[in-house]
Amino acid sequence: MDKERLIEAYTVMRTIRRFEETLNDLYAENFIRGSIHLSIGQEAVAAGVGLAMAPQDKLTTTYRGHGHVIARKTPIRFLMAEMLGRETGINKGRGGSMHFTDVSRGVLGANAIVAAGIPHAVGAAYSAKYLKEDFVTVTIFGDGATNQGAFHEALNLAAVYQLPVLFVCENNLYSEMTPIEEIVPVDNMAERAEAYRIPSFIVDGYDVEEVYGAVKKSIEDIRSGKGPVFLEMKTYRLVGHMYGDQEIYRSREEVESWKVRDPLSTTADKLAAMGVDINGINASVERDIEDAVSFAKESAWPDPSRLYEGVYFGE
Amino acid sequence: MAQKMTYTQALNLSIKEEMERDDRIVLFGEDIGKPGGAFQVTKGLWEQFGSDRVLDTPISETGFFGMAIGAALTGLRPVVEILYMDFCAVAMDQLINQANKLTYMSGGQFPVPVVFRGQQGAGRGNGAQHSQSFESLFCNMPGIQVVLPSSPNDAYGLFKTAVRNNKPVIFLEHKLLYGIRDEVEVGREPIPFGQANIVRSGEDVTIVAVSRMVQFAKEAAEKLAQQGISCEIIDPRTLVPFDLETVAKSVQKTGRLIVVEESHRWGSIGASIIHEVVEQAFNYLDSPPKLIGTENVPIPYSKPLEDAAIPSPEKIEQAVLSMV
Ligand SMILES: Cc1ncc(C[n+]2csc(CCOP(=O)(O)OP(=O)(O)O)c2C)c(N)n1
Ligand SMILES: [Mg+2]
């Protein structure tokens, strides 16, 4: 990554971090309903993937997908308004935290059913191949999702039809509150892709430059017609699975051992050494967050008389 | 131009004509390629349109249902064949949480133009896991349309609407209707959803029936006519959307309502139809409405048991006689 790219990556990561920390606060103040799943610690994957994708590329993601959508550059005002259930939200308040969708930026949707979006990505890739369009579809999911039938069926389909899709597994070591090593017979999720003869690579998900490089190269290969690729991002969430998680399943020491490699601080250090004004970036991110929060709070609620609007497209 | 053909041939012709008209229509399903499908509905389409468009899939219902949805979100109009409707149970998430919800959850950002079609129903001794009727279940999943053609002409005309439409569709064929032959208005306009068909006009009792139950109702009505009882048979053709107006009007005329359905009677769409009519036209009813549905047991294999479980022309006849 050149300096400009790295600044962009840091800005995206910082935006995701501050967006999600703010969600935590707003949740505590009852501005947000339901459950929220934060990706704090995993921002390097989001930023690396988002920056490596071309504008025409498509994405499906999960309930832990705030960051992935922010990295696609959906204005955070609309995401914050969605979190607060407002009509100005990206999904008009019909979706919520787990369902950010932004078709105009190729985000086909975040899914709250583990692994359900993976076959959707394979279908989008089928469209690209059939319609001879040059978009690549990226699908992001967790380590736990690799235990779902939908995952295996989707990988097999992508391999059999050689479709232009990139599988990105965020291995954060836990499937909800269960250590992944206790519930899979493999050491790496990438081994599962090998069974389908999909080229697979292991990436340090705490290094935004490595993520960016691996995704960029994979997307280029896929776009040139080489078929699907699988990337396993070794990563870690520095917060609980969801708001209120007591985290009894892991030790403080384990969390600390990852925290020292927090991709935000390592990237900030790197940029500072290049003479970049980190405080300036942070201040500008802070202004964006404040703007998003006031935009959301000032936005109107959806009108209950329009409850049925959008059950079907255009109706 | 009216032409006699089977229900299978009518579907096959409708799919073929639509694929010729719109090359965004693609077919996914098991054995639908060279073999032409287990029930021959896609016969000849693989030869005509090629293997990229008529995709013979692995036995991965979750995988290819989901794939169809993803393709529908990105410009295609997939038609998925479900070999036996019972098998959609292994992929229910893609129907109950995905196809029907993505448009709404996204705030109306995109259509999901996908048709899930296949046969269902009892009467052939296929056993409990190959015989159930699922329309009631699908009616309880807002965001998806539920279509049940009962004749070759309806199969032909309703499929065209299904595939031209921007909303997801469950298109339920019946394994014991595939062989029936009747006239099809080839080249006709698509049959709109939400428009019931008055199959037979009558004065004494309204019988609402879909799919194969229309055949049963017709048989019963013939016999009852000989006894001087006149039945009006209404085939709603689509359960979502539902043409309540036509049914309510008929009940206002006859004062009596029987709903016949092949899905299990407890928690059924038939019960909902009766409920709506009672709310709208209670004062016109001369007797309590009746519901004839499949008994609340898994469909048995043995013939006398299977016959006892599902509706029949005799059961309909008895019900009418008990009302008039
Ligand atoms: C089909 C389904 N089963 C269970 C759940 C509940 N659930 C939500 S997240 C999750 C764990 C998923 O773990 P992983 O795929 O590793 O993703 P992560 O949460 O770690 O990002 C579970 C079990 C669900 N949402 N969907
Ligand atoms: Mg995980």
XYZ file of C-alpha atoms and ligand atoms in Angstrom:
666
model
C 0.000 0.000 0.000
C 1.267 3.460 -0.753
C 0.955 6.202 1.849
C -2.338 7.563 0.505
C -3.915 4.105 0.487
C -2.704 3.427 4.008
C -4.179 6.713 5.208
C -7.454 5.729 3.591
C -7.308 2.307 5.236
C -6.624 3.838 8.622
C -9.454 6.325 8.180
C -11.866 3.517 7.333
C -10.702 1.440 10.320
C -10.957 4.380 12.649
C -14.438 5.172 11.341
C -15.578 1.597 11.940
C -14.089 1.552 15.441
C -15.649 4.831 16.462
C -18.960 3.990 14.780
C -19.210 0.767 16.780
C -18.020 2.285 20.071
C -20.716 4.879 19.586
C -23.271 2.133 18.987
C -22.355 0.675 22.347
C -23.066 4.001 24.020
C -26.310 4.515 22.144
C -27.376 0.995 23.003
C -26.804 1.672 26.684
C -28.934 4.811 26.320
C -31.757 2.793 24.700
C -31.467 4.445 21.318
C -30.860 1.043 19.711
C -33.051 -2.056 19.964
C -32.438 -5.768 19.480
C -28.889 -7.082 19.506
C -25.697 -5.610 18.110
C -22.596 -7.563 17.125
C -19.469 -5.461 17.054
C -16.367 -6.139 14.994
C -13.948 -4.186 17.188
C -10.505 -5.649 16.535
C -11.487 -7.024 13.127
C -11.457 -3.712 11.240
C -8.379 -4.524 9.167
C -10.303 -7.220 7.310
C -13.163 -4.853 6.532
C -10.872 -2.053 5.368
C -8.593 -4.321 3.338
C -11.513 -6.005 1.588
C -13.443 -2.784 1.015
C -10.501 -0.922 -0.494
C -9.481 -3.820 -2.732
C -12.901 -4.161 -4.318
C -13.779 -2.305 -7.519
C -16.900 -0.100 -7.609
C -18.861 -2.662 -9.654
C -18.078 -5.556 -7.305
C -20.776 -7.052 -5.067
C -20.752 -8.046 -1.423
C -22.760 -10.213 0.932
C -21.969 -10.176 4.625
C -23.283 -11.003 8.080
C -24.796 -9.546 11.237
C -21.195 -8.601 12.134
C -21.007 -6.517 8.981
C -21.185 -2.846 9.994
C -17.536 -2.450 9.115
C -17.782 -4.193 5.764
C -20.489 -1.783 4.663
C -18.655 1.264 6.023
C -15.628 0.139 4.008
C -17.825 0.128 0.882
C -18.268 3.843 1.644
C -21.956 3.923 2.441
C -22.304 7.271 4.260
C -22.389 6.507 7.976
C -25.270 8.943 8.440
C -27.577 6.450 6.735
C -26.139 3.545 8.705
C -26.531 5.371 12.007
C -30.098 6.329 11.095
C -30.798 2.661 10.382
C -29.452 1.744 13.811
C -31.902 4.206 15.321
C -34.768 2.809 13.246
C -35.379 5.966 11.242
C -36.974 6.423 7.823
C -33.698 7.932 6.551
C -31.854 4.716 7.405
C -30.153 2.829 4.619
C -32.912 0.170 4.892
C -35.593 2.748 5.850
C -35.621 1.320 9.348
C -36.957 -2.021 8.095
C -33.678 -3.874 8.599
C -31.623 -2.827 11.595
C -28.095 -3.679 12.665
C -27.959 -7.130 11.101
C -29.309 -6.262 7.663
C -27.429 -3.291 6.219
C -28.078 -3.305 2.478
C -26.885 -0.772 -0.084
C -27.556 -1.877 -3.610
C -26.112 1.315 -5.059
C -22.729 0.248 -3.673
C -23.078 -3.428 -4.465
C -23.960 -4.438 -0.903
C -26.554 -7.159 -1.513
C -27.161 -7.497 2.165
C -25.979 -8.477 5.589
C -27.649 -11.650 6.786
C -28.643 -12.689 10.301
C -28.858 -16.358 9.427
C -25.385 -17.852 9.740
C -24.030 -18.731 6.249
C -27.250 -17.880 4.376
C -25.634 -15.107 2.349
C -22.905 -17.365 0.978
C -25.112 -19.050 -1.656
C -26.509 -15.613 -2.576
C -22.984 -14.538 -3.470
C -22.548 -17.643 -5.596
C -25.780 -16.740 -7.396
C -24.581 -13.198 -8.016
C -21.400 -14.706 -9.441
C -23.510 -16.904 -11.687
C -25.228 -13.723 -12.947
C -21.868 -12.115 -13.690
C -20.769 -15.130 -15.687
C -24.080 -15.575 -17.505
C -24.525 -11.878 -18.316
C -20.805 -11.491 -19.121
C -20.469 -8.613 -16.674
C -17.121 -8.053 -15.046
C -18.075 -7.811 -11.382
C -16.642 -10.132 -8.754
C -18.752 -11.037 -5.728
C -17.177 -11.159 -2.293
C -18.869 -12.976 0.564
C -17.716 -12.527 4.152
C -18.615 -14.974 6.928
C -17.203 -16.340 10.171
C -15.334 -19.486 11.166
C -18.515 -20.865 12.732
C -20.332 -20.491 9.416
C -18.083 -23.152 7.897
C -20.072 -25.703 9.918
C -23.244 -24.887 7.992
C -24.522 -26.904 5.051
C -25.125 -23.673 3.135
C -21.373 -23.020 3.252
C -20.440 -26.423 1.849
C -23.160 -26.417 -0.787
C -22.150 -22.952 -1.912
C -18.456 -23.848 -2.165
C -19.246 -26.944 -4.164
C -21.499 -24.991 -6.552
C -18.910 -22.252 -7.035
C -16.213 -24.825 -7.740
C -18.301 -26.965 -10.079
C -19.434 -23.990 -12.178
C -16.145 -22.055 -11.751
C -17.897 -18.864 -10.701
C -16.278 -15.465 -10.033
C -16.692 -15.361 -6.263
C -14.274 -14.645 -3.412
C -14.927 -16.386 -0.109
C -13.578 -14.446 2.859
C -13.670 -16.276 6.169
C -13.087 -14.115 9.222
C -11.682 -16.643 11.654
C -11.943 -14.853 14.979
C -11.455 -18.155 16.851
C -14.988 -18.257 18.236
C -18.310 -19.429 16.947
C -20.460 -17.248 19.135
C -19.163 -18.349 22.568
C -17.591 -21.666 21.585
C -13.921 -21.970 20.613
C -13.850 -23.027 16.976
C -11.106 -25.582 17.648
C -13.576 -27.584 19.734
C -16.110 -27.896 16.949
C -14.107 -28.489 13.761
C -11.645 -31.289 12.964
C -9.340 -28.975 10.985
C -6.687 -26.495 12.095
C -7.493 -23.962 9.415
C -10.808 -23.180 7.722
C -8.875 -22.961 4.460
C -8.555 -26.748 4.511
C -12.289 -26.955 3.958
C -11.986 -25.037 0.688
C -9.221 -27.361 -0.456
C -11.716 -30.219 -0.354
C -13.554 -28.391 -3.137
C -10.321 -27.672 -5.008
C -10.755 -23.946 -4.472
C -7.373 -22.199 -4.170
C -7.144 -21.067 -0.561
C -4.784 -18.865 1.399
C -4.261 -17.916 5.013
C -3.897 -14.209 5.704
C -2.942 -12.217 8.807
C -6.214 -10.421 9.380
C -4.541 -8.026 11.818
C -2.369 -6.584 9.052
C -4.450 -4.330 6.809
C -1.776 -4.220 4.114
C -1.589 -7.992 3.928
C -5.380 -8.254 3.760
C -5.547 -5.635 1.034
C -2.809 -7.310 -1.001
C -4.332 -10.785 -0.749
C -7.825 -9.584 -1.651
C -6.587 -7.444 -4.528
C -4.605 -10.312 -6.040
C -7.481 -12.752 -5.557
C -10.021 -10.434 -7.149
C -7.703 -9.871 -10.121
C -7.332 -13.621 -10.605
C -11.052 -14.169 -10.287
C -11.836 -11.346 -12.696
C -9.484 -12.857 -15.251
C -11.603 -16.015 -15.223
C -9.648 -18.286 -12.914
C -12.648 -19.293 -10.791
C -13.314 -18.923 -7.077
C -10.731 -18.207 -4.361
C -10.941 -18.692 -0.581
C -9.152 -16.477 1.938
C -8.997 -17.265 5.627
C -8.367 -14.141 7.687
C -6.876 -14.876 11.089
C -8.465 -12.266 13.272
C -9.910 -11.660 16.713
C -12.696 -9.616 18.195
C -11.553 -7.544 21.128
C -15.090 -7.242 22.492
C -17.857 -9.736 23.257
C -19.905 -11.624 20.691
C -22.764 -9.234 21.319
C -23.740 -6.465 23.655
C -23.902 -7.895 27.168
C -21.657 -10.930 26.506
C -19.901 -11.825 29.808
C -17.013 -13.448 27.884
C -16.566 -16.270 30.398
C -15.247 -18.487 27.587
C -11.900 -16.725 27.218
C -9.182 -15.277 29.394
C -8.170 -11.640 29.833
C -4.630 -12.706 28.881
C -5.798 -14.048 25.549
C -7.600 -10.792 24.773
C -4.536 -8.778 25.851
C -2.259 -10.864 23.617
C -4.277 -9.715 20.606
C -4.777 -6.184 21.835
C -1.065 -5.444 21.616
C -1.403 -6.067 17.887
C -4.560 -3.975 17.522
C -4.529 -3.087 13.811
C -5.574 0.473 14.554
C -2.610 1.222 16.769
C -0.082 -0.606 14.597
C -1.299 1.239 11.506
C -1.375 4.551 13.366
C 2.233 3.982 14.488
C 3.291 3.214 10.939
C 1.637 6.367 9.613
C 3.005 8.530 12.419
C 6.486 7.328 11.491
C 5.785 8.559 7.954
C 4.915 11.954 9.400
C 1.142 11.667 9.005
C -1.009 13.721 11.373
C -3.018 10.982 13.107
C -4.757 13.391 15.451
C -6.014 15.310 12.450
C -7.531 12.138 10.952
C -9.059 11.137 14.269
C -10.608 14.558 14.712
C -12.156 14.434 11.270
C -13.578 10.948 11.940
C -15.010 12.294 15.195
C -16.805 15.052 13.317
C -18.304 12.482 10.928
C -19.522 10.376 13.836
C -21.092 13.361 15.574
C -22.728 14.391 12.327
C -24.104 10.865 11.830
C -25.500 10.723 15.356
C -27.237 14.080 15.122
C -28.542 13.262 11.646
C -29.983 10.002 12.987
C -31.470 11.533 16.101
C -33.075 14.351 14.137
C -34.482 12.034 11.463
C -38.169 11.160 11.390
C -39.522 7.790 12.458
C -41.111 5.634 9.767
C -44.843 6.255 9.475
C -46.820 3.228 10.740
C -49.418 3.865 8.051
C -46.730 2.778 5.592
C -46.095 -0.531 7.340
C -46.712 -2.563 4.197
C -44.513 -0.459 1.968
C -41.711 -2.485 0.435
C -43.013 -5.996 1.068
C -42.775 -6.183 -2.701
C -40.462 -4.086 -4.843
C -42.045 -0.840 -5.964
C -45.176 -1.327 -3.842
C -55.538 -20.781 -30.629
C -56.964 -23.530 -28.433
C -54.938 -26.708 -28.344
C -55.454 -29.884 -26.318
C -52.504 -30.863 -24.198
C -51.525 -32.194 -20.796
C -50.749 -30.058 -17.758
C -47.099 -31.091 -18.140
C -47.023 -30.092 -21.793
C -48.728 -26.786 -21.002
C -46.098 -25.951 -18.407
C -43.309 -27.047 -20.679
C -44.634 -24.876 -23.507
C -45.122 -21.870 -21.243
C -41.570 -22.128 -19.889
C -40.172 -22.522 -23.392
C -42.071 -19.526 -24.768
C -41.006 -17.367 -21.850
C -37.363 -18.389 -22.237
C -37.528 -17.524 -25.921
C -38.956 -14.126 -25.019
C -36.535 -13.234 -22.207
C -33.010 -14.554 -22.002
C -32.673 -13.485 -18.376
C -34.797 -16.510 -17.474
C -32.594 -19.385 -16.307
C -33.576 -22.754 -14.849
C -31.955 -24.448 -11.860
C -32.847 -27.900 -10.593
C -31.998 -31.549 -10.175
C -32.047 -33.683 -13.330
C -33.667 -30.882 -15.321
C -30.980 -30.882 -18.021
C -30.613 -33.746 -20.429
C -33.060 -35.951 -18.466
C -35.745 -33.229 -18.827
C -36.781 -33.403 -15.170
C -38.253 -36.291 -13.200
C -41.729 -35.273 -14.412
C -40.581 -34.113 -17.868
C -41.647 -30.508 -17.301
C -38.330 -29.225 -18.685
C -38.120 -31.743 -21.518
C -36.206 -30.423 -24.522
C -35.209 -27.136 -22.859
C -31.602 -28.165 -22.197
C -31.218 -29.066 -25.866
C -32.742 -25.752 -26.964
C -31.197 -23.347 -24.450
C -27.958 -25.026 -23.409
C -26.419 -26.095 -20.133
C -25.560 -22.568 -18.913
C -29.231 -21.656 -18.923
C -30.707 -24.961 -17.900
C -28.467 -25.736 -14.984
C -28.482 -29.314 -13.775
C -27.605 -28.816 -10.116
C -26.212 -31.053 -7.406
C -28.647 -32.204 -4.684
C -28.062 -29.017 -2.722
C -31.425 -27.347 -2.207
C -30.064 -24.707 0.154
C -27.230 -24.041 -2.254
C -29.206 -23.619 -5.430
C -32.243 -21.915 -3.850
C -29.817 -19.384 -2.402
C -27.980 -19.160 -5.678
C -31.250 -18.397 -7.468
C -31.944 -15.610 -4.992
C -28.475 -14.138 -5.511
C -28.929 -14.339 -9.269
C -32.335 -12.660 -8.934
C -30.730 -9.791 -7.011
C -28.286 -9.211 -9.858
C -30.391 -9.110 -12.982
C -31.586 -12.648 -13.736
C -35.015 -14.255 -13.409
C -34.322 -17.764 -12.160
C -36.912 -20.526 -12.127
C -36.062 -23.268 -9.650
C -37.510 -26.752 -9.939
C -38.114 -28.506 -6.634
C -38.246 -32.205 -7.386
C -40.790 -32.947 -4.647
C -42.066 -29.957 -2.708
C -41.331 -31.915 0.482
C -37.607 -31.456 -0.193
C -37.803 -27.712 0.238
C -37.873 -28.460 3.960
C -34.089 -28.935 3.935
C -33.718 -25.462 2.454
C -36.553 -23.711 4.210
C -34.331 -20.871 5.380
C -33.906 -19.684 1.817
C -37.691 -19.491 1.408
C -38.843 -18.369 4.830
C -36.015 -15.989 5.767
C -34.504 -14.966 2.459
C -36.593 -14.942 -0.736
C -39.635 -13.475 0.996
C -37.852 -11.014 3.290
C -34.924 -9.474 1.412
C -36.965 -6.834 -0.399
C -38.686 -5.630 2.749
C -35.641 -5.817 5.034
C -33.642 -3.772 2.543
C -36.257 -1.022 2.603
C -37.489 -1.988 -0.865
C -34.093 -1.671 -2.543
C -34.482 -4.554 -4.947
C -36.936 -7.058 -6.365
C -36.393 -10.802 -5.945
C -37.806 -12.144 -9.218
C -37.514 -15.858 -8.616
C -40.004 -18.674 -9.145
C -39.809 -21.832 -7.053
C -41.898 -24.452 -8.792
C -42.553 -28.142 -8.384
C -45.127 -30.762 -7.612
C -46.701 -31.773 -4.358
C -49.688 -33.701 -3.095
C -50.941 -37.124 -2.123
C -52.877 -39.841 -3.909
C -50.123 -41.870 -5.441
C -48.791 -43.818 -2.474
C -45.532 -41.889 -2.314
C -45.467 -41.966 1.479
C -45.305 -39.204 4.050
C -42.117 -37.513 2.827
C -43.209 -37.224 -0.812
C -46.907 -36.366 -0.503
C -47.575 -33.353 1.659
C -49.300 -30.178 0.452
C -47.537 -27.052 1.644
C -49.702 -24.136 0.576
C -50.830 -23.313 4.113
C -47.248 -23.139 5.305
C -46.238 -20.837 2.439
C -49.219 -18.558 3.056
C -47.769 -17.845 6.485
C -44.579 -16.325 5.042
C -45.305 -12.718 4.065
C -43.494 -11.535 0.963
C -43.985 -14.529 -1.304
C -46.886 -15.258 -3.664
C -48.519 -18.667 -3.623
C -49.890 -20.023 -6.895
C -51.674 -23.337 -7.565
C -52.785 -24.047 -11.121
C -55.583 -26.623 -11.384
C -55.776 -27.027 -15.165
C -53.444 -27.041 -18.183
C -54.715 -23.623 -19.246
C -54.109 -22.138 -15.800
C -50.674 -23.759 -15.603
C -49.806 -22.138 -18.925
C -51.226 -18.704 -18.123
C -50.227 -18.465 -14.472
C -46.629 -19.478 -15.137
C -46.283 -16.520 -17.486
C -47.373 -14.132 -14.762
C -45.092 -15.854 -12.273
C -42.009 -15.400 -14.389
C -42.755 -11.880 -15.617
C -43.412 -10.605 -12.164
C -40.889 -8.935 -9.878
C -41.967 -10.735 -6.729
C -40.940 -14.158 -5.510
C -43.383 -16.935 -6.311
C -44.064 -20.423 -5.011
C -45.684 -22.267 -7.888
C -47.293 -25.471 -6.651
C -48.096 -28.100 -9.226
C -49.821 -31.384 -8.366
C -48.343 -34.745 -9.248
C -51.797 -36.114 -10.124
C -52.648 -33.194 -12.386
C -49.642 -33.625 -14.691
C -51.490 -36.187 -16.813
C -54.790 -34.372 -17.275
C -55.513 -33.159 -20.814
C -57.521 -30.115 -21.637
C -57.652 -27.109 -23.895
C -54.981 -24.453 -23.585
C -55.315 -21.063 -25.218
C -51.830 -21.019 -26.653
C -50.496 -17.487 -27.026
C -53.031 -16.145 -24.515
C -52.287 -13.276 -22.181
C -50.838 -14.199 -18.775
C -53.471 -14.921 -16.118
C -53.245 -12.235 -13.425
C -52.709 -13.229 -9.806
C -55.498 -12.563 -7.336
C -58.243 -13.280 -9.851
C -60.357 -16.283 -8.936
C -61.865 -18.516 -11.596
C -65.528 -19.425 -11.280
C -65.157 -22.984 -12.502
C -68.876 -23.748 -12.267
C -71.783 -21.436 -11.479
C -74.420 -22.477 -8.996
C -76.966 -21.257 -6.499
C -77.036 -23.441 -3.391
C -73.518 -23.703 -2.060
C -70.102 -22.156 -2.703
C -67.182 -24.576 -2.855
C -63.736 -23.004 -2.748
C -61.051 -25.391 -3.971
C -57.524 -25.208 -5.368
C -55.247 -27.515 -7.290
C -56.457 -31.133 -7.467
C -59.334 -30.333 -5.124
C -61.003 -28.523 -8.031
C -61.280 -31.885 -9.812
C -62.849 -33.428 -6.723
C -65.268 -30.545 -6.357
C -66.313 -30.891 -9.998
C -67.028 -34.605 -9.549
C -69.070 -33.950 -6.433
C -70.975 -31.127 -8.111
C -71.956 -33.414 -11.015
C -73.453 -35.957 -8.634
C -75.182 -33.290 -6.566
C -76.654 -31.742 -9.713
C -78.454 -35.028 -10.344
C -80.040 -34.586 -6.926
C -81.107 -31.067 -7.785
C -78.395 -29.313 -5.764
C -76.496 -26.607 -7.547
C -72.863 -25.912 -6.528
C -70.741 -22.917 -7.388
C -67.049 -23.868 -7.572
C -64.472 -21.142 -7.149
C -60.803 -21.756 -7.792
C -58.858 -18.802 -6.337
C -55.778 -19.963 -8.340
C -53.537 -17.876 -6.108
C -53.748 -17.957 -2.315
C -51.388 -14.992 -2.006
C -52.776 -12.668 -3.255
C -56.301 -13.890 -2.549
C -59.482 -12.825 -4.330
C -61.727 -12.529 -1.310
C -64.216 -10.400 -3.190
C -65.256 -13.137 -5.609
C -65.660 -15.642 -2.784
C -67.620 -13.233 -0.574
C -69.924 -12.309 -3.468
C -70.637 -15.946 -4.154
C -71.401 -16.621 -0.504
C -73.795 -13.680 -0.472
C -75.652 -15.464 -3.270
C -75.548 -19.066 -1.977
C -75.473 -18.529 1.777
C -73.269 -21.602 2.217
C -69.496 -22.119 2.115
C -67.269 -25.176 1.932
C -63.519 -24.890 1.576
C -61.642 -27.944 0.314
C -57.897 -28.097 0.682
C -55.242 -30.767 0.524
C -53.073 -29.215 3.215
C -53.592 -30.405 6.783
C -56.705 -28.829 8.231
C -55.304 -27.563 11.538
C -53.652 -24.172 11.143
C -54.588 -24.072 7.487
C -55.242 -21.492 4.796
C -58.742 -22.957 4.423
C -59.454 -21.952 8.002
C -58.207 -18.446 7.253
C -60.433 -18.174 4.186
C -63.456 -19.196 6.247
C -62.481 -16.698 8.913
C -62.298 -13.841 6.403
C -65.660 -14.754 4.882
C -67.262 -14.960 8.313
C -65.951 -11.503 9.143
C -67.146 -10.035 5.854
C -70.358 -11.875 5.112
C -71.568 -13.471 8.352
C -75.088 -12.191 7.936
C -75.435 -13.925 4.591
C -74.539 -17.362 5.944
C -77.411 -19.818 6.332
C -75.288 -22.499 8.009
C -71.839 -22.807 9.577
C -69.096 -22.978 6.928
C -67.305 -26.304 6.512
C -63.640 -27.099 6.070
C -62.540 -30.284 4.341
C -58.806 -30.741 4.590
C -56.264 -33.485 4.958
C -56.399 -35.160 8.372
C -53.679 -34.187 10.821
C -51.539 -37.245 10.219
C -48.444 -37.785 8.109
C -49.701 -39.073 4.742
C -49.765 -42.888 5.020
C -48.548 -45.227 2.305
C -51.295 -47.869 2.243
C -54.176 -46.994 -0.104
C -57.139 -47.251 2.282
C -55.266 -45.152 4.822
C -54.159 -42.555 2.313
C -57.704 -42.297 0.962
C -58.996 -41.828 4.483
C -56.491 -39.064 5.144
C -57.163 -36.805 2.165
C -60.315 -35.128 0.835
C -62.398 -36.923 -1.791
C -65.413 -36.184 -4.006
C -67.504 -38.314 -1.620
C -66.465 -36.267 1.408
C -67.397 -33.090 -0.444
C -70.745 -34.544 -1.484
C -71.516 -35.587 2.089
C -70.587 -32.161 3.400
C -72.884 -30.434 0.929
C -75.752 -32.791 1.729
C -75.339 -32.094 5.419
C -75.714 -28.372 4.787
C -78.595 -28.002 2.341
C -28.684 -20.515 11.402
C -28.270 -19.793 12.626
N -27.945 -20.502 13.728
C -27.545 -19.856 14.842
C -27.490 -18.489 14.892
C -27.057 -17.769 16.170
N -25.683 -17.255 15.969
C -25.471 -15.971 15.645
S -23.870 -15.652 15.401
C -23.418 -17.216 15.722
C -21.980 -17.620 15.673
C -21.394 -17.515 14.341
O -20.011 -17.619 14.450
P -19.046 -17.213 13.291
O -19.578 -17.728 11.987
O -17.690 -17.625 13.659
O -19.155 -15.641 13.191
P -18.748 -14.533 14.253
O -19.983 -14.271 15.055
O -17.635 -15.058 15.067
O -18.367 -13.354 13.449
C -24.522 -17.976 16.045
C -24.482 -19.405 16.428
C -27.866 -17.787 13.727
N -27.876 -16.455 13.679
N -28.214 -18.459 12.602
Mg -16.245 -16.527 14.661
